[in-house]
């Protein structure tokens, strides 16, 4: 039987045209990615083979996912990049090292999101000599780390001479692939199906058998090729096509000599395609390699060129599954003996584990070591797989429990909450000590937060139970559990009373070893209110930097609760610096989101856009959704109604607690700016009602303003009283300015309007200061003092226009017009013409960054950055980098 690569394609004109167009575009420097989707046997592999044959002007590199080794970290990526290894030395050291570590060829722990950029650099370097075509078959079986890196690259090659094609089964979810263009491969037409069937030398088929075969195959090419060999004239009862095809492959295998069968099983157990490894393993089993390989090749099941290859992925799967447990263990044992422990220790451990029939502490220990290495290389899913198998092979019950807990932790970190729960379900809890019980409770709590719609309450209860178990045996860790529960409670706000529940339980926590700490201060804030709690928080944050390093997300919120701009700036600076130093995506993303929020408050919308773009870039690299709250706040402050509405809908779709409270606060700001006060009142009321840390306080001025405009004076008075209770103990210019501004709306006293302006003058809170001038000017106009009103309204309009706060600027312009003065029209801002990513690039270049430095920061290739720069120049009607530095509102 001929190989799938040599058989001519029947039909498939549209599919081959689309694929060739992708390659031709890459040849001109306009790269792209495409996912072929379809059922098993539908012709995806044949299309890849055909594309390789006809793409004679490009370099072709290939890889394929492996069903039975889908969690060995970076296995598919390594397979793809091996032909390009000569280019590794030309990469910058951080990228070269990241790939060497990812491939297990060097020690260390790379930044997890640097591997994708390093891969992009490697492919781009290779493509500089000749355009590159990357083909990935069975992409649905790629290990998670490879899938993340390769889909990251595929989204960033628009300006590169690189084409990437992934073949994946339909209905199989692979993170990242769903973001790429798709080409669904369907069945052949009846005419093409008959032509393909007629071309097969399968003996004579009578018309009834042929018609039944055509009906059962449903245009599936592999079925049309294989089914005639599977049943002759008496076809069995119809069954799923894939299983019928696999039976055909097994039938062919059964006709082979024993040595050839065993050679196929060994090949099916190894996905590396390393021919020398296969021959070595086969010789160790006493196989006559020459005769066995000739027989296997004659059957059409496998071919031996530069690397061994099955005729179709289903053939490999069928051989492995049909081999039987003992034969599979024999194959893995031989592969383990043939594997070099110095260069492939993890694969060696995996083969040994598959060759083991019962508990084996030595193999379990090797797997545990492999898990540590995998985790250091970013292979969390691989670490989970290694640890799960290590637990199953453990002889010592105590070690089995420890490894199972570790496996559950890694499995949860890999995003598989239900699988983690299944691992924990196998633990005999009666045999656990308090520390182990606490660890299990913590994991169950984290799983509940992830899995359940209403899991916040159950999650907090389980974490609190862990804290209580630890109270006697490890008081310090017990207190850390309470803080961990608060961090999670922050994610969901007070939904279901989570924050209140945790803080109520925390009153019984073991006492702090030293002076009152963050947990004590939070309990004080909860039980005694702001007048006692805010000074307690102030003492904690003034006492040591570690107060925010242990709970950075909580610290960013608490700096707002303290109305402390300087503390927020210090916390944010620490987050960004630490994130960059450690390579922690989570820390960096939190820091950048806070940079964006702070910049929006300061009226530096260009910086906010740049920070949002960088956060989104990191989120994309790690395969996560970007943070929404800085985007919705920036859009609200700019007065962008539709953008806020779209973001609000997205928050409601995927957000809870603090996210939704943030969105309602932003809605209140937007509607107050648009002078749509009933809508602002409704949004602010919802934002305040949750009682969330910081958010309930910062939304109170919006509530007071909207309530006064709607004639709801009792609501406004209550909001001012609540705000005063929060701001007086803080005593910062921000706190006092916001309280005075809200109080002025209720008291109608000029001194309060003046105090608001005076307190906020000198702070970086440009938007709040401009709004204070606006409110004062509005009050002056209503009292008939038009000349005085013009001064403040003019100041407000100039500041708001300069900032780019369009809705509030229009309010100021309307008020000025009412005094008899026409506001001057503003010139367009630079950032009005650029996307957030373009703004980031423009700012970096204007500040003197090189193309390569910008590419590194945004995880793009240098060619892509240059392409963006050309668009930026066109939009801004300039021609050089030097002119960017002269743009007045580009750099703060």
PDB file of N, CA, C and O in Angstrom, residues 24 48-49 176 335 402 454 472 497 553 591 816 857:
ATOM      1  N   UNK A  24       1.649  31.195  -0.018  1.00  0.00           N
ATOM      2  CA  UNK A  24       2.074  32.253  -0.945  1.00  0.00           C
ATOM      3  C   UNK A  24       2.152  33.610  -0.227  1.00  0.00           C
ATOM      4  O   UNK A  24       3.065  34.404  -0.475  1.00  0.00           O
ATOM      5  N   UNK A  48      -1.994  18.137   4.806  1.00  0.00           N
ATOM      6  CA  UNK A  48      -0.678  18.616   5.265  1.00  0.00           C
ATOM      7  C   UNK A  48       0.433  18.032   4.398  1.00  0.00           C
ATOM      8  O   UNK A  48       1.372  18.741   4.004  1.00  0.00           O
ATOM      9  N   UNK A  49       0.328  16.732   4.101  1.00  0.00           N
ATOM     10  CA  UNK A  49       1.353  16.087   3.279  1.00  0.00           C
ATOM     11  C   UNK A  49       1.375  16.689   1.876  1.00  0.00           C
ATOM     12  O   UNK A  49       2.450  16.935   1.302  1.00  0.00           O
ATOM     13  N   UNK A 176      -6.190  28.397  22.678  1.00  0.00           N
ATOM     14  CA  UNK A 176      -5.432  29.191  21.725  1.00  0.00           C
ATOM     15  C   UNK A 176      -5.805  28.899  20.287  1.00  0.00           C
ATOM     16  O   UNK A 176      -5.883  29.800  19.460  1.00  0.00           O
ATOM     17  N   UNK A 335      12.274   0.916  25.512  1.00  0.00           N
ATOM     18  CA  UNK A 335      12.532   2.334  25.229  1.00  0.00           C
ATOM     19  C   UNK A 335      13.237   3.003  26.401  1.00  0.00           C
ATOM     20  O   UNK A 335      14.100   3.871  26.209  1.00  0.00           O
ATOM     21  N   UNK A 402       1.288  12.428  50.239  1.00  0.00           N
ATOM     22  CA  UNK A 402       1.990  13.671  49.884  1.00  0.00           C
ATOM     23  C   UNK A 402       2.007  13.881  48.371  1.00  0.00           C
ATOM     24  O   UNK A 402       1.776  14.991  47.875  1.00  0.00           O
ATOM     25  N   UNK A 454     -21.708  29.219  42.860  1.00  0.00           N
ATOM     26  CA  UNK A 454     -21.854  29.789  44.200  1.00  0.00           C
ATOM     27  C   UNK A 454     -20.744  29.281  45.107  1.00  0.00           C
ATOM     28  O   UNK A 454     -20.919  29.142  46.308  1.00  0.00           O
ATOM     29  N   UNK A 472      -3.582  25.262  66.131  1.00  0.00           N
ATOM     30  CA  UNK A 472      -2.779  24.734  67.236  1.00  0.00           C
ATOM     31  C   UNK A 472      -1.398  24.277  66.785  1.00  0.00           C
ATOM     32  O   UNK A 472      -0.409  24.446  67.506  1.00  0.00           O
ATOM     33  N   UNK A 497     -21.652  37.065  51.352  1.00  0.00           N
ATOM     34  CA  UNK A 497     -21.087  37.414  52.661  1.00  0.00           C
ATOM     35  C   UNK A 497     -19.711  36.842  52.894  1.00  0.00           C
ATOM     36  O   UNK A 497     -19.319  36.631  54.050  1.00  0.00           O
ATOM     37  N   UNK A 553      -2.673  41.865  46.063  1.00  0.00           N
ATOM     38  CA  UNK A 553      -3.984  42.257  45.529  1.00  0.00           C
ATOM     39  C   UNK A 553      -4.791  42.979  46.598  1.00  0.00           C
ATOM     40  O   UNK A 553      -5.431  44.006  46.339  1.00  0.00           O
ATOM     41  N   UNK A 591       0.255  44.579  38.665  1.00  0.00           N
ATOM     42  CA  UNK A 591       0.927  45.866  38.717  1.00  0.00           C
ATOM     43  C   UNK A 591       0.561  46.761  37.548  1.00  0.00           C
ATOM     44  O   UNK A 591       0.288  47.952  37.720  1.00  0.00           O
ATOM     45  N   UNK A 816     -20.319  76.795  30.575  1.00  0.00           N
ATOM     46  CA  UNK A 816     -19.698  78.047  30.130  1.00  0.00           C
ATOM     47  C   UNK A 816     -20.625  78.798  29.182  1.00  0.00           C
ATOM     48  O   UNK A 816     -20.763  80.026  29.255  1.00  0.00           O
ATOM     49  N   UNK A 857       8.991  43.793  25.145  1.00  0.00           N
ATOM     50  CA  UNK A 857       8.011  44.222  26.139  1.00  0.00           C
ATOM     51  C   UNK A 857       6.589  43.770  25.771  1.00  0.00           C
ATOM     52  O   UNK A 857       5.800  43.400  26.639  1.00  0.00           O
TER      53      UNK A 857
END
